[in-house]
PDB file of C-alpha atoms in Angstrom:
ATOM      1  CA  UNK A   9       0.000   0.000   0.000  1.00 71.00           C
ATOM      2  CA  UNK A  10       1.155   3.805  -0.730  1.00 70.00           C
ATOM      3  CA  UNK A  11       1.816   5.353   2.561  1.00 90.00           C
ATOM      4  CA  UNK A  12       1.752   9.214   2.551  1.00 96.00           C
ATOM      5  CA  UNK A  13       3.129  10.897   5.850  1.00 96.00           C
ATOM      6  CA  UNK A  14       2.921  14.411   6.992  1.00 96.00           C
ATOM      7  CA  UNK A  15       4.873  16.240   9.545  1.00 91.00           C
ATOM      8  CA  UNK A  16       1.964  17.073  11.588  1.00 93.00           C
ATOM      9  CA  UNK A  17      -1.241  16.495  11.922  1.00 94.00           C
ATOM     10  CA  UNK A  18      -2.106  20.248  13.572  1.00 96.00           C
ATOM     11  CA  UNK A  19      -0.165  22.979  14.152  1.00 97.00           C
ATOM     12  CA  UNK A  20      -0.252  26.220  15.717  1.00 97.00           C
ATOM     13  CA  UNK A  21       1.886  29.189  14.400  1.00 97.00           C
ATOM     14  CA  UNK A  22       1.764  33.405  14.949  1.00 97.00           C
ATOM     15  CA  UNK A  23       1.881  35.427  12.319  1.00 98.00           C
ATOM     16  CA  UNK A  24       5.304  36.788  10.801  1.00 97.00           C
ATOM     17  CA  UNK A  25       6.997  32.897  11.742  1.00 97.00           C
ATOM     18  CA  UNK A  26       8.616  30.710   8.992  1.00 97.00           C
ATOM     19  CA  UNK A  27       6.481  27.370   8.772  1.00 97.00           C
ATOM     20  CA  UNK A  28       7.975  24.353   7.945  1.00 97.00           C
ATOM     21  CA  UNK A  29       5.674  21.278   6.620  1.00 98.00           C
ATOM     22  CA  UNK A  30       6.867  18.070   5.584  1.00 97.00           C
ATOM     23  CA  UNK A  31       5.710  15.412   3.801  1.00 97.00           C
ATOM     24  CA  UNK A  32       7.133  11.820   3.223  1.00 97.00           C
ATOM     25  CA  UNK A  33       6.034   8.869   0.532  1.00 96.00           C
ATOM     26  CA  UNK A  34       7.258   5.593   0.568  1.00 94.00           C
ATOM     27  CA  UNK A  35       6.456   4.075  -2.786  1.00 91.00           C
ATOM     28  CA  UNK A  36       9.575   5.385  -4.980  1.00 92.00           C
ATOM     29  CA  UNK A  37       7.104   8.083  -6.965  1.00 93.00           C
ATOM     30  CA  UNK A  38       8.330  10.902  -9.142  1.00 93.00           C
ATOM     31  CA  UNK A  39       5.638  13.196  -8.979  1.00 94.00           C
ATOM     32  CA  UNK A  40       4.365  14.800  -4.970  1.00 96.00           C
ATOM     33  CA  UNK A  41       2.181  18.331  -4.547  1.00 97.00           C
ATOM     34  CA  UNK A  42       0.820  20.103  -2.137  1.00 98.00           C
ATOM     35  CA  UNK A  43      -2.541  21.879  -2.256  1.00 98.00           C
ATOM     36  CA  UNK A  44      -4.810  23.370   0.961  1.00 97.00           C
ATOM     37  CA  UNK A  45      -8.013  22.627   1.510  1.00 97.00           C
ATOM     38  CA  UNK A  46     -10.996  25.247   2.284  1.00 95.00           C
ATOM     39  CA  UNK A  47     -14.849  25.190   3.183  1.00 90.00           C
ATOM     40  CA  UNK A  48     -16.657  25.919   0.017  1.00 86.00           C
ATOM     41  CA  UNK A  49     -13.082  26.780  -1.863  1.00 88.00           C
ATOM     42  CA  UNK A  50     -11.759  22.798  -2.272  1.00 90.00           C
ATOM     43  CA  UNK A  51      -8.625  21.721  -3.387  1.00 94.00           C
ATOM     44  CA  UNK A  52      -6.290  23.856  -4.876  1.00 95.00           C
ATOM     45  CA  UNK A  53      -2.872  23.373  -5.675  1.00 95.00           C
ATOM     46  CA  UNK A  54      -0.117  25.409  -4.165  1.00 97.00           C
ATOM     47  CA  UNK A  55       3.020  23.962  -5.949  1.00 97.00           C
ATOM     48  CA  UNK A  56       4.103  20.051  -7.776  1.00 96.00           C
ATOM     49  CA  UNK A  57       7.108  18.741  -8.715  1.00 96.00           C
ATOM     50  CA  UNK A  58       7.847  15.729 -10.679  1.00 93.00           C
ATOM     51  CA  UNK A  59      11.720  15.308 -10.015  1.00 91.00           C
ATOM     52  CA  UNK A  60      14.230  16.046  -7.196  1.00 91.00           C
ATOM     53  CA  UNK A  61      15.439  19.484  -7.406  1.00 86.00           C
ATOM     54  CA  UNK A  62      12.567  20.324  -9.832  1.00 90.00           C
ATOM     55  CA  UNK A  63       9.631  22.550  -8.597  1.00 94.00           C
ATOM     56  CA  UNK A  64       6.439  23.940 -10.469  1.00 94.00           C
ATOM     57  CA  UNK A  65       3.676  26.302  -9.479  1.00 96.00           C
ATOM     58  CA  UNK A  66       0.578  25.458  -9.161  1.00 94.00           C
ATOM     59  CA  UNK A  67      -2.624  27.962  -8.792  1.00 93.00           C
ATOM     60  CA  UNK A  68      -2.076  29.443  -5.468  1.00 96.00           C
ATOM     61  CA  UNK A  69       1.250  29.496  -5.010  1.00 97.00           C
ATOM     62  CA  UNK A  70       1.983  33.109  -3.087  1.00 96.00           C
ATOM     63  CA  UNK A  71       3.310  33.211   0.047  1.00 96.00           C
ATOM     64  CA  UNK A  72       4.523  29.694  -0.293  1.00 98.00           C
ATOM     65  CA  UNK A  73       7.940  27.911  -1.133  1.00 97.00           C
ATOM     66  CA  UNK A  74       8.667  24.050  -1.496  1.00 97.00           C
ATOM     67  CA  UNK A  75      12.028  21.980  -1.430  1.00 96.00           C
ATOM     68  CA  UNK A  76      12.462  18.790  -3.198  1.00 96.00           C
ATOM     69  CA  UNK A  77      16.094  17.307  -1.701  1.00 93.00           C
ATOM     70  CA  UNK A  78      15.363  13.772  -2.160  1.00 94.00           C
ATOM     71  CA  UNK A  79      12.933  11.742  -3.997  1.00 94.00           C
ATOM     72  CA  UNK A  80      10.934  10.290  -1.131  1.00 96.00           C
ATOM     73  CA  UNK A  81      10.217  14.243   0.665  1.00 96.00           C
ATOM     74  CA  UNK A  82       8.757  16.926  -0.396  1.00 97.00           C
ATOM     75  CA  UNK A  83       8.525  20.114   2.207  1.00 97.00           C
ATOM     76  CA  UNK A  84       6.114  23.330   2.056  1.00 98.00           C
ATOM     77  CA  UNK A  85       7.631  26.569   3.430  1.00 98.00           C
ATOM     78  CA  UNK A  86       5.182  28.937   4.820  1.00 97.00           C
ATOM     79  CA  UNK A  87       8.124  32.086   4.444  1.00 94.00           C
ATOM     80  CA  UNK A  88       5.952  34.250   6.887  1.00 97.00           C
ATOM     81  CA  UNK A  89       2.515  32.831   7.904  1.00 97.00           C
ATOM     82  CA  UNK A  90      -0.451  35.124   7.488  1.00 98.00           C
ATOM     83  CA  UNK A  91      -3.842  34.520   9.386  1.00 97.00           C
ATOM     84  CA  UNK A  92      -4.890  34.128   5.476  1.00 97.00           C
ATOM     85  CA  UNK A  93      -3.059  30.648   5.330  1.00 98.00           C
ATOM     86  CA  UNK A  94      -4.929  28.617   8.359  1.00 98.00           C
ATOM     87  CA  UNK A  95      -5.838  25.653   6.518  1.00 97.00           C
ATOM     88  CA  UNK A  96      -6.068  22.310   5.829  1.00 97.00           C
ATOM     89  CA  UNK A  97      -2.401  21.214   4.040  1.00 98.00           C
ATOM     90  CA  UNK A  98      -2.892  18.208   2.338  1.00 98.00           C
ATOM     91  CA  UNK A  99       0.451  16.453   0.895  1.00 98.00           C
ATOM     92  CA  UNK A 100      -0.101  14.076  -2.749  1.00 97.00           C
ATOM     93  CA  UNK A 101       2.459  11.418  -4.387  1.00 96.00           C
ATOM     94  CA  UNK A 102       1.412   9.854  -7.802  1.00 93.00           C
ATOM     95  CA  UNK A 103       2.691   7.766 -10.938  1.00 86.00           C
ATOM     96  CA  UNK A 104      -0.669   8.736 -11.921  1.00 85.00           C
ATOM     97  CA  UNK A 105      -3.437   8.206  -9.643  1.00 91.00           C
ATOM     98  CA  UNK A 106      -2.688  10.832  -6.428  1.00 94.00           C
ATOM     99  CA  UNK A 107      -2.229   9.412  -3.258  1.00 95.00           C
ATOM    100  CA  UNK A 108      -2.990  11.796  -0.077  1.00 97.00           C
ATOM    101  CA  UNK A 109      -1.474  12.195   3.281  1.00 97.00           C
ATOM    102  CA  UNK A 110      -3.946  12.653   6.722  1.00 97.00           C
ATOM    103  CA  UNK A 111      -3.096  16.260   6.389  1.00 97.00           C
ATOM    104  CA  UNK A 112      -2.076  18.966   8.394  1.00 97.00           C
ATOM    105  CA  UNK A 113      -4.689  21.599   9.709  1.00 97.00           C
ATOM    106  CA  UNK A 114      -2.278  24.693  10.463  1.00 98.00           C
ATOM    107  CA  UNK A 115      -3.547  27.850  12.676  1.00 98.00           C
ATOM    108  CA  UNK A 116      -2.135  31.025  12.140  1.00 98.00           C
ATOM    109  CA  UNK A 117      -2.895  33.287  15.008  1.00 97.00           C
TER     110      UNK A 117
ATOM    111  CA  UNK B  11     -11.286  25.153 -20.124  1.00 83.00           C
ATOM    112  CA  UNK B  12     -11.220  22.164 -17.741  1.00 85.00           C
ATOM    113  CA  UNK B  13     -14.188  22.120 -15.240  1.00 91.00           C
ATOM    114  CA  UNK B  14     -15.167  19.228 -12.865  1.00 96.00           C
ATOM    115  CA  UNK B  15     -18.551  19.992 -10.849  1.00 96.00           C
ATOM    116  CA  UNK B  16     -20.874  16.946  -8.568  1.00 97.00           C
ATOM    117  CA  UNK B  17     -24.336  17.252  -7.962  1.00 97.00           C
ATOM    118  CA  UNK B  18     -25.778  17.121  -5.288  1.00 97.00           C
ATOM    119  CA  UNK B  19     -23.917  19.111  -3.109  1.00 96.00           C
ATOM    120  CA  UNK B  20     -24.933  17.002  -0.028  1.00 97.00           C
ATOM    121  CA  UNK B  21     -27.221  13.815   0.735  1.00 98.00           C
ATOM    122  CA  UNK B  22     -28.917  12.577   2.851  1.00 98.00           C
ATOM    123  CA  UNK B  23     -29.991   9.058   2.783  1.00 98.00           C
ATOM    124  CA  UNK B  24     -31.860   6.796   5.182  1.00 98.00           C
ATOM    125  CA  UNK B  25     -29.609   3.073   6.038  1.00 98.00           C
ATOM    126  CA  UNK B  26     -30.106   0.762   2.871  1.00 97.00           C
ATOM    127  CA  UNK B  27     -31.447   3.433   0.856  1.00 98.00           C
ATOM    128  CA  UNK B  28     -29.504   3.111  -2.091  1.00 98.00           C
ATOM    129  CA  UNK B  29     -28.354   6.335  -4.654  1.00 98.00           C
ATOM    130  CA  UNK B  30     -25.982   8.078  -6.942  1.00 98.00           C
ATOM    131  CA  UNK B  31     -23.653  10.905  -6.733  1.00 98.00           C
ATOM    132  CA  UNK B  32     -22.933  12.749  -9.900  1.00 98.00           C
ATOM    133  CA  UNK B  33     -19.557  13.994 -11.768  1.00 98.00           C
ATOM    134  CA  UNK B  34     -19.742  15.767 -14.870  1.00 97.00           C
ATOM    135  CA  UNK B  35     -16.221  16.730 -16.368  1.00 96.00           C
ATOM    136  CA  UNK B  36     -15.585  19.409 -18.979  1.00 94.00           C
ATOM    137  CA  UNK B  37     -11.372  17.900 -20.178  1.00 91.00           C
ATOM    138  CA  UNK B  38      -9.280  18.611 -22.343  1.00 85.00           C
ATOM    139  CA  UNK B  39      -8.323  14.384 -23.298  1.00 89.00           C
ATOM    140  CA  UNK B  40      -9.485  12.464 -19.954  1.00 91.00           C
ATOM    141  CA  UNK B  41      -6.545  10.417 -18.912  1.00 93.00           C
ATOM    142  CA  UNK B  42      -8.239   9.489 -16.107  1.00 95.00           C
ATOM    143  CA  UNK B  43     -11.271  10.097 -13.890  1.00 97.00           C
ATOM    144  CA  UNK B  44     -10.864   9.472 -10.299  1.00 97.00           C
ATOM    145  CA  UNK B  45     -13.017   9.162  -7.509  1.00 98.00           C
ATOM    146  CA  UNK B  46     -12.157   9.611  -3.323  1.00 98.00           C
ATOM    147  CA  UNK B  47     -13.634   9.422  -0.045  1.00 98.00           C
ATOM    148  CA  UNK B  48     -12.719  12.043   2.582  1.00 98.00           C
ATOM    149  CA  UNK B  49     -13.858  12.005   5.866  1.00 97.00           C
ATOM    150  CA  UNK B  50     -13.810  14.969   8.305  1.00 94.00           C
ATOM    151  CA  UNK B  51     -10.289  15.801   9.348  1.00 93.00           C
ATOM    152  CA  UNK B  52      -8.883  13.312   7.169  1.00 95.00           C
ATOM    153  CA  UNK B  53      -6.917  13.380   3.496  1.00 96.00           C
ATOM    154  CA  UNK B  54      -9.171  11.934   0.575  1.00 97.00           C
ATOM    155  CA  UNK B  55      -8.744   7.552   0.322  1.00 96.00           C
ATOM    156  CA  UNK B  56      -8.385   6.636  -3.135  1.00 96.00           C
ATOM    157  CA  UNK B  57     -11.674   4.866  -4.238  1.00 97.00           C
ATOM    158  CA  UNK B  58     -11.292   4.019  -8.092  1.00 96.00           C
ATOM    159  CA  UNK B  59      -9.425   5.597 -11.207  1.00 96.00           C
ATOM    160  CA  UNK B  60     -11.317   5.024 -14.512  1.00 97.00           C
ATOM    161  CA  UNK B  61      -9.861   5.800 -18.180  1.00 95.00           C
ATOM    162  CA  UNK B  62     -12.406   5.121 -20.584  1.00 94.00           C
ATOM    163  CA  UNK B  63     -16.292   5.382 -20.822  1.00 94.00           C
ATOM    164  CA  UNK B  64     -17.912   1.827 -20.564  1.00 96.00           C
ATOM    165  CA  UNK B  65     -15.507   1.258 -17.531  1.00 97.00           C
ATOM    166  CA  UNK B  66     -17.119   0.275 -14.092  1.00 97.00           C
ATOM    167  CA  UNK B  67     -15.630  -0.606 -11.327  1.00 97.00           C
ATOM    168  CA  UNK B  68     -16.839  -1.726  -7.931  1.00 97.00           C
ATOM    169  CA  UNK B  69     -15.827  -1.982  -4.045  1.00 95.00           C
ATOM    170  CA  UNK B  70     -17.988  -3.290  -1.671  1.00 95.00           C
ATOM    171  CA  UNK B  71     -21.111  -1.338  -1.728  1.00 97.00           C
ATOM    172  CA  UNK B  72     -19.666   1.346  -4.683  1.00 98.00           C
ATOM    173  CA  UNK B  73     -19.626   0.958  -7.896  1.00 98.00           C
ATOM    174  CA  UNK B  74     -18.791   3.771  -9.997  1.00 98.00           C
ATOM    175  CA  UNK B  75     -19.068   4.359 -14.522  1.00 98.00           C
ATOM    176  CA  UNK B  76     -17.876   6.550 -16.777  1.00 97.00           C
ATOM    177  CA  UNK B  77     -19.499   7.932 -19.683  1.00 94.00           C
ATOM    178  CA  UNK B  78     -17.964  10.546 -22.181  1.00 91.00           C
ATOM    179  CA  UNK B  79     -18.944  13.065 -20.178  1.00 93.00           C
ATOM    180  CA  UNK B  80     -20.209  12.099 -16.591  1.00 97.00           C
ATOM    181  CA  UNK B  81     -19.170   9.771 -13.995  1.00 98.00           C
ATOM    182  CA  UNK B  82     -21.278   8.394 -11.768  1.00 98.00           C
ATOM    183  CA  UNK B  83     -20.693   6.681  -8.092  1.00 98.00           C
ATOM    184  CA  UNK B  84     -23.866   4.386  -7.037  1.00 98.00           C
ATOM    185  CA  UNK B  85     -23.795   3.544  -3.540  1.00 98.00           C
ATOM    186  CA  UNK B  86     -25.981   0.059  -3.105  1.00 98.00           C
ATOM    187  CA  UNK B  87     -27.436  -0.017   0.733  1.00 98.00           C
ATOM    188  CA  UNK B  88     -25.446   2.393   2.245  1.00 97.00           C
ATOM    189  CA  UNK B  89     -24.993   2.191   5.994  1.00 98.00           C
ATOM    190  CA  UNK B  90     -23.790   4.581   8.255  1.00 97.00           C
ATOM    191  CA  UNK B  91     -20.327   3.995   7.913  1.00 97.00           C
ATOM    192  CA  UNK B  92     -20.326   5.135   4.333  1.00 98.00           C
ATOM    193  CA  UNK B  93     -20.960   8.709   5.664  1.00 98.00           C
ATOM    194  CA  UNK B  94     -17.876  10.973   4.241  1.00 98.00           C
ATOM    195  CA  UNK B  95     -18.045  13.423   1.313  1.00 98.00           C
ATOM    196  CA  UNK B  96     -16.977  12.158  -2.239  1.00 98.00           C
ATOM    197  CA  UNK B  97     -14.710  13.693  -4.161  1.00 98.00           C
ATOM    198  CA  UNK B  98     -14.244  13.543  -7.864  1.00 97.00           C
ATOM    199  CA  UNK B  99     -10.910  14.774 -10.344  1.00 96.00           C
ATOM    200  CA  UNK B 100     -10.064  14.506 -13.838  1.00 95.00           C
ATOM    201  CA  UNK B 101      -6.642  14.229 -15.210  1.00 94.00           C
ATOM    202  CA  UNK B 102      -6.273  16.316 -18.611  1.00 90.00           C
ATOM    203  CA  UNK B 103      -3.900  15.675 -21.566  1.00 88.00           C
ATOM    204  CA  UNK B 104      -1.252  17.768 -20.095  1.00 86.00           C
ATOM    205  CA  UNK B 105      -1.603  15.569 -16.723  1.00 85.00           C
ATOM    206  CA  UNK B 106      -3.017  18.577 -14.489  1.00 89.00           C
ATOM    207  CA  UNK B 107      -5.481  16.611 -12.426  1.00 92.00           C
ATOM    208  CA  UNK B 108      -8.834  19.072 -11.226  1.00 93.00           C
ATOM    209  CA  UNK B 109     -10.800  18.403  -8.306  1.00 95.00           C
ATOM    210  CA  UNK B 110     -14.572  18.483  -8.000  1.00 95.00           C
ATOM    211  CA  UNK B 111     -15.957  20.388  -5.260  1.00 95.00           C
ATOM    212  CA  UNK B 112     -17.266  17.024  -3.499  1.00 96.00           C
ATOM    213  CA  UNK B 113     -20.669  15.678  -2.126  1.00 97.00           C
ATOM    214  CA  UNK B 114     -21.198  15.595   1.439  1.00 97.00           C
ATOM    215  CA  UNK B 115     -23.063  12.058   2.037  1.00 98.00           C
ATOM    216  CA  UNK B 116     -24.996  11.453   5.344  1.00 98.00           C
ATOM    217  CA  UNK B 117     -26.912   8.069   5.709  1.00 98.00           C
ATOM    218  CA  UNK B 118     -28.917   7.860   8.967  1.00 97.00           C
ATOM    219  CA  UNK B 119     -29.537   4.687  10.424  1.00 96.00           C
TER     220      UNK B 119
END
């Protein structure tokens, strides 16, 4: 089975800090995004990449970075967390089909 | 452009009160149509991926079809358990993959 793991599964943060989220899959894939998750908003994608070192913007991407060291993680960066950004962060890997993580429901006080 | 919507929005069913939730996809070449179940809190489970209208496939008490332009997921004697909301997403010729905005499915026993 794909296993997905995030960092965290809630996290509290003040605005102005650096936010660091991590997410790990253990099924060798080439491709892992991240998108956030709101009431009535859905899923939309912050940023993808399909290779180590390689990193592509997705719809929403302000405000955020991402790092892509090694295959198998694939970290959002959160450069100075805004109330605007409390949400749901919900990590993907896929050779096709997307597999999620459990999430990570970030509050930015 | 590429647009994924469900219908209905939420649903409420009584236990063994069987139904169908709706996807209709507006894609650019479907390279896949794929169907999750999210519960609250949680990151979508992968349900099914299907690639070509005719296709059905089927999990316990799901069963979900494609046609050329809809998908739908029929849920045979639901119980309880099968409360979550159901997402839909497409995968387009260029590989973006779009989310539907989900239906919320409550089946009281």
């Amino acid at each position: 089975d794909v296993k997905v793991t995030q960092s965290s599964r809630y996290l509290v943060k003040r605005t102005g800090e650096k936010v660091f989220l991590e997410c790990v899959q253990d099924m060798d894939h080439e491709n892992m995004f991240w998108y956030r998750q709101d009431p009535g908003l859905g899923l939309r994608l912050i940023y993808f990449s399909y290779d180590v070192k390689m990193k592509e913007k997705g719809d929403i991407p302000e405000g955020y970075s991402v790092s892509r060291e090694k295959k198998e993680r694939f970290s959002l960066i959160l450069e100075s967390a805004s109330t605007n950004q409390t949400s749901m962060y919900l990590c993907a890997s896929s050779t096709g089909t997307q597999y999620f993580g459990p999430g990570t429901r970030l509050l930015v006080l | 452009e590429d647009q994924v919507t469900q219908s209905p929005e939420a649903l409420r069913l009584q236990e063994g009160e069987s139904s169908s939730l709706n996807c209709s996809y507006t894609v650019s070449g479907l390279r896949g149509l794929f169907w999750y179940r999210q519960d609250p809190g949680k990151g979508p489970e992968f349900l099914f991926t299907l690639y070509s209208a005719g296709e059905e496939k089927e999990k316990e008490r799901l069963k979900a079809t494609l046609t050329k332009k809809e998908s739908f997921l029929h849920i045979t004697a639901p119980k309880p358990e099968d409360s979550a909301t159901y997402l839909c997403a497409v995968r387009d010729l260029y590989d973006k993959v779009i989310f539907g905005p989900g239906t919320s499915l409550s089946v009281i026993p």
